[in-house]
């Protein structure tokens, strides 16, 4: 069962996928109905999930499920991964490259490779207060309250 993204309860579980490039307006318009259709049909052991999906900041695909209604099973999570892989093929984009980190600087999403991070920190281009899009955020309440969050309040804190 589809639920509008902005009506998710705070405890709704999230899966955040970061595209390796910004999605164009045309691409976003193309996949928005696909996201709603997937969320509508997404199920766990034959029971419909109270699910939603959204694109944020032209780059982040977020799938969500209200786990207080029905928990996502391993098989249903596998279905969501397969769906995201289909979107990758359709758009020619990668949603699974975890070596790229996204920051919000000057109102723009800027992506930095993990191999560049230490140098960017040393040069002062990224500091503990730089806003970071932590794809490990796992519930809607946290997404609303602290996303993006200062890098020092994420797993990146060890760099500061």
N, CA and C atoms as an extended XYZ file, in Angstrom:
480
Properties=species:S:1:pos:R:3:atomname:S:1:resname:S:1:resid:I:1 pbc="F F F"
N         0.839       -1.169        0.000 N   UNK     1
C         0.000        0.000        0.000 CA  UNK     1
C         0.890        1.239        0.000 C   UNK     1
N         0.653        2.105       -0.934 N   UNK     2
C         1.426        3.336       -1.054 CA  UNK     2
C         0.985        4.354       -0.004 C   UNK     2
N         1.949        5.036        0.583 N   UNK     3
C         1.692        6.148        1.483 CA  UNK     3
C         2.537        7.320        0.984 C   UNK     3
N         1.985        8.523        0.898 N   UNK     4
C         2.801        9.660        0.469 CA  UNK     4
C         4.023        9.819        1.372 C   UNK     4
N         5.142       10.159        0.773 N   UNK     5
C         6.408       10.225        1.491 CA  UNK     5
C         6.324       11.150        2.703 C   UNK     5
N         5.675       12.284        2.545 N   UNK     6
C         5.602       13.251        3.648 CA  UNK     6
C         4.621       12.846        4.746 C   UNK     6
N         3.958       11.705        4.573 N   UNK     7
C         3.040       11.209        5.601 CA  UNK     7
C         3.589        9.983        6.329 C   UNK     7
N         4.836        9.649        6.058 N   UNK     8
C         5.460        8.524        6.751 CA  UNK     8
C         5.609        8.836        8.236 C   UNK     8
N         5.444        7.829        9.097 N   UNK     9
C         5.701        8.057       10.520 CA  UNK     9
C         7.212        8.136       10.776 C   UNK     9
N         7.626        8.789       11.857 N   UNK    10
C         9.059        8.960       12.129 CA  UNK    10
C         9.849        7.654       12.164 C   UNK    10
N         9.234        6.574       12.602 N   UNK    11
C         9.959        5.308       12.729 CA  UNK    11
C        10.020        4.503       11.427 C   UNK    11
N         9.439        5.006       10.344 N   UNK    12
C         9.478        4.275        9.072 CA  UNK    12
C        10.928        4.024        8.666 C   UNK    12
N        11.202        2.809        8.255 N   UNK    13
C        12.553        2.396        7.865 CA  UNK    13
C        12.880        2.914        6.470 C   UNK    13
N        14.130        3.349        6.290 N   UNK    14
C        14.571        3.897        5.011 CA  UNK    14
C        15.735        3.125        4.419 C   UNK    14
N        15.797        3.165        3.104 N   UNK    15
C        16.952        2.715        2.346 CA  UNK    15
C        17.276        3.857        1.397 C   UNK    15
N        18.482        4.396        1.504 N   UNK    16
C        18.879        5.551        0.694 CA  UNK    16
C        19.944        5.122       -0.300 C   UNK    16
N        19.679        5.418       -1.560 N   UNK    17
C        20.606        5.106       -2.644 CA  UNK    17
C        21.044        6.418       -3.293 C   UNK    17
N        22.336        6.609       -3.391 N   UNK    18
C        22.904        7.838       -3.951 CA  UNK    18
C        23.335        7.589       -5.387 C   UNK    18
N        22.805        8.388       -6.292 N   UNK    19
C        23.194        8.285       -7.700 CA  UNK    19
C        24.589        8.854       -7.891 C   UNK    19
N        25.315        8.324       -8.855 N   UNK    20
C        26.669        8.804       -9.103 CA  UNK    20
C        26.692       10.119       -9.874 C   UNK    20
N        25.516       10.604      -10.224 N   UNK    21
C        25.399       11.913      -10.868 CA  UNK    21
C        23.993       12.450      -10.578 C   UNK    21
N        23.821       13.741      -10.767 N   UNK    22
C        22.492       14.325      -10.594 CA  UNK    22
C        21.577       13.802      -11.696 C   UNK    22
N        20.348       13.513      -11.333 N   UNK    23
C        19.365       13.065      -12.313 CA  UNK    23
C        18.739       14.288      -12.984 C   UNK    23
N        18.534       14.194      -14.274 N   UNK    24
C        17.928       15.304      -15.004 CA  UNK    24
C        16.445       15.392      -14.651 C   UNK    24
N        15.853       16.531      -14.951 N   UNK    25
C        14.409       16.709      -14.731 CA  UNK    25
C        13.621       15.647      -15.499 C   UNK    25
N        14.027       15.393      -16.740 N   UNK    26
C        13.329       14.402      -17.563 CA  UNK    26
C        13.425       13.012      -16.936 C   UNK    26
N        14.596       12.646      -16.435 N   UNK    27
C        14.769       11.341      -15.794 CA  UNK    27
C        13.912       11.239      -14.537 C   UNK    27
N        13.867       12.308      -13.769 N   UNK    28
C        13.064       12.295      -12.552 CA  UNK    28
C        11.575       12.130      -12.882 C   UNK    28
N        11.126       12.854      -13.890 N   UNK    29
C         9.716       12.739      -14.287 CA  UNK    29
C         9.401       11.342      -14.810 C   UNK    29
N        10.360       10.727      -15.462 N   UNK    30
C        10.177        9.381      -15.996 CA  UNK    30
C        10.043        8.349      -14.879 C   UNK    30
N        10.854        8.472      -13.838 N   UNK    31
C        10.856        7.413      -12.830 CA  UNK    31
C         9.912        7.656      -11.645 C   UNK    31
N         9.415        8.878      -11.456 N   UNK    32
C         8.506        9.117      -10.330 CA  UNK    32
C         7.299        8.187      -10.339 C   UNK    32
N         6.628        7.989      -11.489 N   UNK    33
C         5.510        7.034      -11.475 CA  UNK    33
C         5.961        5.600      -11.196 C   UNK    33
N         7.176        5.269      -11.614 N   UNK    34
C         7.710        3.934      -11.352 CA  UNK    34
C         7.940        3.739       -9.854 C   UNK    34
N         8.408        4.782       -9.178 N   UNK    35
C         8.622        4.706       -7.740 CA  UNK    35
C         7.299        4.471       -7.016 C   UNK    35
N         6.279        5.226       -7.387 N   UNK    36
C         4.984        5.056       -6.735 CA  UNK    36
C         4.413        3.663       -7.008 C   UNK    36
N         4.567        3.196       -8.238 N   UNK    37
C         4.064        1.861       -8.587 CA  UNK    37
C         4.801        0.786       -7.783 C   UNK    37
N         6.127        0.929       -7.674 N   UNK    38
C         6.886       -0.042       -6.891 CA  UNK    38
C         6.411       -0.039       -5.440 C   UNK    38
N         6.303        1.147       -4.836 N   UNK    39
C         5.875        1.244       -3.437 CA  UNK    39
C         4.472        0.668       -3.251 C   UNK    39
N         3.608        0.870       -4.221 N   UNK    40
C         2.242        0.344       -4.153 CA  UNK    40
C         2.245       -1.183       -4.171 C   UNK    40
N         3.096       -1.762       -5.011 N   UNK    41
C         3.118       -3.215       -5.188 CA  UNK    41
C         4.070       -3.954       -4.245 C   UNK    41
N         4.928       -3.250       -3.545 N   UNK    42
C         5.961       -3.862       -2.706 CA  UNK    42
C         5.301       -4.663       -1.595 C   UNK    42
N         5.729       -5.897       -1.433 N   UNK    43
C         5.108       -6.771       -0.441 CA  UNK    43
C         6.155       -7.639        0.247 C   UNK    43
N         5.738       -8.212        1.351 N   UNK    44
C         6.568       -9.123        2.116 CA  UNK    44
C         5.745      -10.372        2.404 C   UNK    44
N         6.168      -11.487        1.855 N   UNK    45
C         5.455      -12.760        2.027 CA  UNK    45
C         3.969      -12.608        1.685 C   UNK    45
N         3.695      -11.914        0.589 N   UNK    46
C         2.339      -11.764        0.098 CA  UNK    46
C         1.530      -10.674        0.781 C   UNK    46
N         2.070      -10.062        1.798 N   UNK    47
C         1.353       -8.992        2.495 CA  UNK    47
C         1.929       -7.647        2.046 C   UNK    47
N         1.055       -6.751        1.589 N   UNK    48
C         1.493       -5.442        1.116 CA  UNK    48
C         2.163       -4.632        2.208 C   UNK    48
N         3.219       -3.931        1.831 N   UNK    49
C         3.911       -3.054        2.764 CA  UNK    49
C         3.302       -1.656        2.681 C   UNK    49
N         3.324       -0.942        3.780 N   UNK    50
C         2.917        0.461        3.766 CA  UNK    50
C         4.183        1.238        3.410 C   UNK    50
N         4.361        1.468        2.116 N   UNK    51
C         5.645        1.921        1.599 CA  UNK    51
C         5.530        3.226        0.824 C   UNK    51
N         6.680        3.829        0.625 N   UNK    52
C         6.768        5.049       -0.150 CA  UNK    52
C         8.135        5.108       -0.806 C   UNK    52
N         8.292        6.076       -1.695 N   UNK    53
C         9.574        6.291       -2.361 CA  UNK    53
C         9.640        7.737       -2.799 C   UNK    53
N        10.853        8.264       -2.823 N   UNK    54
C        11.013        9.655       -3.221 CA  UNK    54
C        12.407        9.869       -3.788 C   UNK    54
N        12.537       10.926       -4.571 N   UNK    55
C        13.830       11.393       -5.047 CA  UNK    55
C        14.119       12.701       -4.325 C   UNK    55
N        15.283       12.802       -3.718 N   UNK    56
C        15.652       14.001       -2.973 CA  UNK    56
C        16.926       14.609       -3.557 C   UNK    56
N        16.942       15.908       -3.632 N   UNK    57
C        18.116       16.665       -4.087 CA  UNK    57
C        18.625       16.196       -5.453 C   UNK    57
N        17.736       15.732       -6.302 N   UNK    58
C        18.071       15.295       -7.670 CA  UNK    58
C        19.076       14.150       -7.724 C   UNK    58
N        19.343       13.513       -6.588 N   UNK    59
C        20.410       12.526       -6.561 CA  UNK    59
C        20.125       11.315       -5.676 C   UNK    59
N        19.246       11.447       -4.719 N   UNK    60
C        19.042       10.384       -3.731 CA  UNK    60
C        17.683        9.716       -3.928 C   UNK    60
N        17.719        8.418       -4.125 N   UNK    61
C        16.521        7.604       -4.214 CA  UNK    61
C        16.282        7.020       -2.830 C   UNK    61
N        15.110        7.302       -2.275 N   UNK    62
C        14.804        6.839       -0.924 CA  UNK    62
C        13.572        5.938       -0.982 C   UNK    62
N        13.737        4.709       -0.517 N   UNK    63
C        12.623        3.779       -0.362 CA  UNK    63
C        12.313        3.706        1.124 C   UNK    63
N        11.034        3.598        1.456 N   UNK    64
C        10.640        3.609        2.861 CA  UNK    64
C         9.529        2.605        3.110 C   UNK    64
N         9.511        2.093        4.346 N   UNK    65
C         8.462        1.171        4.761 CA  UNK    65
C         8.101        1.441        6.216 C   UNK    65
N         6.797        1.515        6.481 N   UNK    66
C         6.318        1.664        7.852 CA  UNK    66
C         6.341        0.279        8.491 C   UNK    66
N         7.412        0.002        9.202 N   UNK    67
C         7.625       -1.325        9.780 CA  UNK    67
C         6.658       -1.643       10.923 C   UNK    67
N         5.961       -0.654       11.454 N   UNK    68
C         4.985       -0.941       12.507 CA  UNK    68
C         3.750       -1.623       11.928 C   UNK    68
N         3.552       -1.504       10.631 N   UNK    69
C         2.427       -2.171        9.967 CA  UNK    69
C         2.854       -3.556        9.496 C   UNK    69
N         3.901       -3.618        8.689 N   UNK    70
C         4.457       -4.880        8.196 CA  UNK    70
C         5.949       -4.706        7.992 C   UNK    70
N         6.732       -5.618        8.529 N   UNK    71
C         8.184       -5.554        8.359 CA  UNK    71
C         8.583       -6.066        6.985 C   UNK    71
N         9.620       -5.444        6.442 N   UNK    72
C        10.175       -5.914        5.178 CA  UNK    72
C        11.003       -7.168        5.458 C   UNK    72
N        10.792       -8.187        4.667 N   UNK    73
C        11.553       -9.428        4.801 CA  UNK    73
C        12.790       -9.366        3.911 C   UNK    73
N        13.661      -10.345        4.055 N   UNK    74
C        14.827      -10.430        3.188 CA  UNK    74
C        14.442      -10.482        1.720 C   UNK    74
N        13.393      -11.225        1.418 N   UNK    75
C        12.945      -11.340        0.024 CA  UNK    75
C        12.410      -10.007       -0.500 C   UNK    75
N        11.683       -9.275        0.348 N   UNK    76
C        11.147       -7.988       -0.109 CA  UNK    76
C        12.277       -6.970       -0.281 C   UNK    76
N        13.283       -7.041        0.563 N   UNK    77
C        14.437       -6.155        0.407 CA  UNK    77
C        15.179       -6.514       -0.879 C   UNK    77
N        15.302       -7.806       -1.166 N   UNK    78
C        15.914       -8.238       -2.431 CA  UNK    78
C        15.134       -7.676       -3.620 C   UNK    78
N        13.793       -7.651       -3.525 N   UNK    79
C        12.972       -7.077       -4.604 CA  UNK    79
C        13.282       -5.603       -4.790 C   UNK    79
N        13.484       -4.887       -3.687 N   UNK    80
C        13.776       -3.456       -3.797 CA  UNK    80
C        15.142       -3.238       -4.447 C   UNK    80
N        16.115       -4.067       -4.109 N   UNK    81
C        17.439       -3.948       -4.721 CA  UNK    81
C        17.340       -4.236       -6.222 C   UNK    81
N        16.580       -5.244       -6.591 N   UNK    82
C        16.393       -5.557       -8.011 CA  UNK    82
C        15.730       -4.380       -8.739 C   UNK    82
N        14.764       -3.740       -8.091 N   UNK    83
C        14.099       -2.574       -8.667 CA  UNK    83
C        15.112       -1.435       -8.888 C   UNK    83
N        15.936       -1.172       -7.904 N   UNK    84
C        16.940       -0.108       -8.027 CA  UNK    84
C        17.925       -0.451       -9.143 C   UNK    84
N        18.299       -1.715       -9.263 N   UNK    85
C        19.203       -2.141      -10.349 CA  UNK    85
C        18.545       -1.918      -11.717 C   UNK    85
N        17.233       -2.157      -11.807 N   UNK    86
C        16.515       -1.887      -13.058 CA  UNK    86
C        16.579       -0.403      -13.394 C   UNK    86
N        16.409        0.437      -12.380 N   UNK    87
C        16.501        1.886      -12.606 CA  UNK    87
C        17.904        2.267      -13.078 C   UNK    87
N        18.917        1.632      -12.513 N   UNK    88
C        20.292        1.890      -12.952 CA  UNK    88
C        20.431        1.619      -14.449 C   UNK    88
N        19.929        0.472      -14.875 N   UNK    89
C        20.029        0.095      -16.289 CA  UNK    89
C        19.270        1.086      -17.161 C   UNK    89
N        18.099        1.449      -16.740 N   UNK    90
C        17.241        2.343      -17.516 CA  UNK    90
C        17.868        3.733      -17.668 C   UNK    90
N        18.494        4.219      -16.595 N   UNK    91
C        19.006        5.584      -16.577 CA  UNK    91
C        20.497        5.690      -16.891 C   UNK    91
N        21.200        4.563      -16.893 N   UNK    92
C        22.642        4.610      -17.095 CA  UNK    92
C        23.344        5.321      -15.946 C   UNK    92
N        22.922        4.986      -14.735 N   UNK    93
C        23.452        5.613      -13.529 CA  UNK    93
C        23.733        4.522      -12.509 C   UNK    93
N        24.647        4.788      -11.588 N   UNK    94
C        24.913        3.824      -10.523 CA  UNK    94
C        24.342        4.343       -9.214 C   UNK    94
N        23.616        3.489       -8.514 N   UNK    95
C        23.084        3.811       -7.190 CA  UNK    95
C        23.822        3.049       -6.084 C   UNK    95
N        24.843        2.272       -6.442 N   UNK    96
C        25.488        1.393       -5.461 CA  UNK    96
C        26.967        1.687       -5.235 C   UNK    96
N        27.452        2.825       -5.692 N   UNK    97
C        28.861        3.173       -5.490 CA  UNK    97
C        28.999        3.849       -4.130 C   UNK    97
N        29.454        3.114       -3.137 N   UNK    98
C        29.590        3.634       -1.770 CA  UNK    98
C        30.931        4.327       -1.541 C   UNK    98
N        31.724        4.494       -2.607 N   UNK    99
C        33.016        5.163       -2.463 CA  UNK    99
C        32.918        6.663       -2.710 C   UNK    99
N        31.734        7.157       -2.986 N   UNK   100
C        31.516        8.576       -3.246 CA  UNK   100
C        30.648        9.144       -2.126 C   UNK   100
N        31.077       10.251       -1.547 N   UNK   101
C        30.381       10.883       -0.438 CA  UNK   101
C        29.791       12.207       -0.915 C   UNK   101
N        28.573       12.496       -0.483 N   UNK   102
C        27.901       13.722       -0.921 CA  UNK   102
C        27.788       14.712        0.238 C   UNK   102
N        28.156       15.948       -0.059 N   UNK   103
C        28.105       17.037        0.909 CA  UNK   103
C        27.268       18.170        0.335 C   UNK   103
N        26.695       18.966        1.209 N   UNK   104
C        25.956       20.149        0.785 CA  UNK   104
C        26.839       21.361        1.063 C   UNK   104
N        27.294       22.000       -0.011 N   UNK   105
C        28.154       23.178        0.118 CA  UNK   105
C        27.622       24.259       -0.807 C   UNK   105
N        27.407       25.435       -0.233 N   UNK   106
C        26.900       26.574       -1.004 CA  UNK   106
C        25.602       26.235       -1.736 C   UNK   106
N        24.742       25.451       -1.077 N   UNK   107
C        23.446       25.098       -1.641 CA  UNK   107
C        23.494       24.044       -2.730 C   UNK   107
N        24.648       23.485       -2.992 N   UNK   108
C        24.815       22.487       -4.052 CA  UNK   108
C        25.307       21.168       -3.464 C   UNK   108
N        24.872       20.064       -4.065 N   UNK   109
C        25.399       18.759       -3.683 CA  UNK   109
C        26.745       18.598       -4.365 C   UNK   109
N        27.773       18.369       -3.556 N   UNK   110
C        29.110       18.133       -4.082 CA  UNK   110
C        29.545       16.735       -3.666 C   UNK   110
N        30.098       16.003       -4.613 N   UNK   111
C        30.491       14.621       -4.372 CA  UNK   111
C        32.016       14.530       -4.304 C   UNK   111
N        32.479       13.790       -3.299 N   UNK   112
C        33.902       13.624       -3.058 CA  UNK   112
C        34.191       12.128       -2.959 C   UNK   112
N        35.222       11.684       -3.638 N   UNK   113
C        35.633       10.284       -3.534 CA  UNK   113
C        36.263       10.019       -2.177 C   UNK   113
N        36.064        8.826       -1.651 N   UNK   114
C        36.674        8.453       -0.368 CA  UNK   114
C        38.179        8.689       -0.394 C   UNK   114
N        38.790        8.426       -1.542 N   UNK   115
C        40.237        8.592       -1.658 CA  UNK   115
C        40.662       10.059       -1.612 C   UNK   115
N        39.724       10.984       -1.771 N   UNK   116
C        40.020       12.416       -1.725 CA  UNK   116
C        39.729       13.039       -0.362 C   UNK   116
N        39.009       12.325        0.492 N   UNK   117
C        38.481       12.917        1.711 CA  UNK   117
C        39.563       13.483        2.626 C   UNK   117
N        40.614       12.730        2.919 N   UNK   118
C        41.662       13.213        3.832 CA  UNK   118
C        42.289       14.506        3.317 C   UNK   118
N        42.538       14.563        2.027 N   UNK   119
C        43.128       15.769        1.448 CA  UNK   119
C        42.181       16.961        1.537 C   UNK   119
N        40.891       16.731        1.312 N   UNK   120
C        39.894       17.812        1.403 CA  UNK   120
C        39.784       18.325        2.838 C   UNK   120
N        39.867       17.419        3.806 N   UNK   121
C        39.827       17.815        5.216 CA  UNK   121
C        41.090       18.599        5.557 C   UNK   121
N        42.251       18.094        5.143 N   UNK   122
C        43.523       18.768        5.427 CA  UNK   122
C        43.569       20.159        4.809 C   UNK   122
N        42.960       20.317        3.647 N   UNK   123
C        42.948       21.609        2.959 CA  UNK   123
C        41.879       22.547        3.513 C   UNK   123
N        41.045       22.047        4.435 N   UNK   124
C        39.989       22.876        5.013 CA  UNK   124
C        38.760       23.006        4.139 C   UNK   124
N        38.695       22.248        3.058 N   UNK   125
C        37.531       22.297        2.172 CA  UNK   125
C        36.332       21.589        2.777 C   UNK   125
N        36.604       20.621        3.651 N   UNK   126
C        35.565       19.902        4.379 CA  UNK   126
C        35.967       19.924        5.839 C   UNK   126
N        35.047       20.325        6.699 N   UNK   127
C        35.322       20.295        8.131 CA  UNK   127
C        34.148       19.625        8.850 C   UNK   127
N        34.220       19.556       10.144 N   UNK   128
C        33.195       18.866       10.919 CA  UNK   128
C        31.813       19.454       10.777 C   UNK   128
N        31.719       20.727       10.402 N   UNK   129
C        30.415       21.379       10.246 CA  UNK   129
C        29.862       21.283        8.819 C   UNK   129
N        30.668       20.787        7.895 N   UNK   130
C        30.193       20.612        6.520 CA  UNK   130
C        29.041       19.618        6.523 C   UNK   130
N        27.950       19.977        5.882 N   UNK   131
C        26.765       19.113        5.875 CA  UNK   131
C        26.994       17.905        4.970 C   UNK   131
N        26.717       16.746        5.525 N   UNK   132
C        26.957       15.460        4.858 CA  UNK   132
C        25.645       14.698        4.696 C   UNK   132
N        25.430       14.169        3.512 N   UNK   133
C        24.258       13.336        3.234 CA  UNK   133
C        24.591       11.894        3.612 C   UNK   133
N        24.328       11.542        4.834 N   UNK   134
C        24.643       10.217        5.357 CA  UNK   134
C        23.602        9.215        4.868 C   UNK   134
N        24.012        8.337        3.961 N   UNK   135
C        23.079        7.350        3.413 CA  UNK   135
C        22.796        6.223        4.395 C   UNK   135
N        23.433        6.269        5.575 N   UNK   136
C        23.167        5.261        6.610 CA  UNK   136
C        21.998        5.645        7.508 C   UNK   136
N        21.421        6.833        7.305 N   UNK   137
C        20.217        7.216        8.052 CA  UNK   137
C        19.177        6.140        7.789 C   UNK   137
N        18.557        5.626        8.847 N   UNK   138
C        17.672        4.479        8.615 CA  UNK   138
C        16.211        4.682        8.982 C   UNK   138
N        15.816        5.908        9.383 N   UNK   139
C        14.379        6.119        9.599 CA  UNK   139
C        13.974        7.525        9.182 C   UNK   139
N        12.703        7.670        8.912 N   UNK   140
C        12.167        8.914        8.369 CA  UNK   140
C        12.332       10.085        9.335 C   UNK   140
N        12.155        9.850       10.621 N   UNK   141
C        12.319       10.916       11.601 CA  UNK   141
C        13.713       11.496       11.562 C   UNK   141
N        14.715       10.628       11.474 N   UNK   142
C        16.103       11.080       11.408 CA  UNK   142
C        16.356       11.840       10.110 C   UNK   142
N        15.760       11.384        9.025 N   UNK   143
C        15.901       12.075        7.744 CA  UNK   143
C        15.346       13.492        7.860 C   UNK   143
N        14.194       13.634        8.506 N   UNK   144
C        13.559       14.945        8.653 CA  UNK   144
C        14.336       15.853        9.594 C   UNK   144
N        14.869       15.297       10.655 N   UNK   145
C        15.517       16.104       11.692 CA  UNK   145
C        16.984       16.412       11.427 C   UNK   145
N        17.682       15.517       10.755 N   UNK   146
C        19.138       15.669       10.676 CA  UNK   146
C        19.720       15.150        9.369 C   UNK   146
N        19.160       15.617        8.254 N   UNK   147
C        19.694       15.174        6.963 CA  UNK   147
C        19.591       16.311        5.974 C   UNK   147
N        20.667       16.834        5.471 N   UNK   148
C        22.021       16.417        5.816 CA  UNK   148
C        22.398       16.872        7.224 C   UNK   148
N        23.430       16.273        7.761 N   UNK   149
C        23.893       16.579        9.118 CA  UNK   149
C        25.362       16.989        9.069 C   UNK   149
N        25.828       17.706       10.096 N   UNK   150
C        27.251       18.029       10.136 CA  UNK   150
C        28.076       16.731       10.084 C   UNK   150
N        29.110       16.735        9.281 N   UNK   151
C        29.922       15.534        9.074 CA  UNK   151
C        30.426       14.954       10.390 C   UNK   151
N        30.754       15.802       11.355 N   UNK   152
C        31.275       15.294       12.629 CA  UNK   152
C        30.222       14.535       13.431 C   UNK   152
N        28.945       14.632       13.044 N   UNK   153
C        27.883       13.903       13.729 CA  UNK   153
C        27.523       12.616       12.985 C   UNK   153
N        28.384       12.198       12.102 N   UNK   154
C        28.168       10.971       11.333 CA  UNK   154
C        29.364       10.043       11.532 C   UNK   154
N        29.378        8.962       10.798 N   UNK   155
C        30.502        8.033       10.877 CA  UNK   155
C        31.809        8.689       10.406 C   UNK   155
N        31.714        9.867        9.770 N   UNK   156
C        32.911       10.578        9.325 CA  UNK   156
C        33.631       11.302       10.470 C   UNK   156
N        33.098       11.263       11.673 N   UNK   157
C        33.669       12.005       12.805 CA  UNK   157
C        35.151       11.672       13.024 C   UNK   157
N        35.568       10.491       12.676 N   UNK   158
C        36.966       10.092       12.889 CA  UNK   158
C        37.950       10.924       12.055 C   UNK   158
N        37.451       11.633       11.064 N   UNK   159
C        38.323       12.448       10.225 CA  UNK   159
C        38.569       13.844       10.783 C   UNK   159
N        37.894       14.190       11.902 N   UNK   160
C        38.010       15.551       12.441 CA  UNK   160
C        38.581       15.549       13.847 C   UNK   160
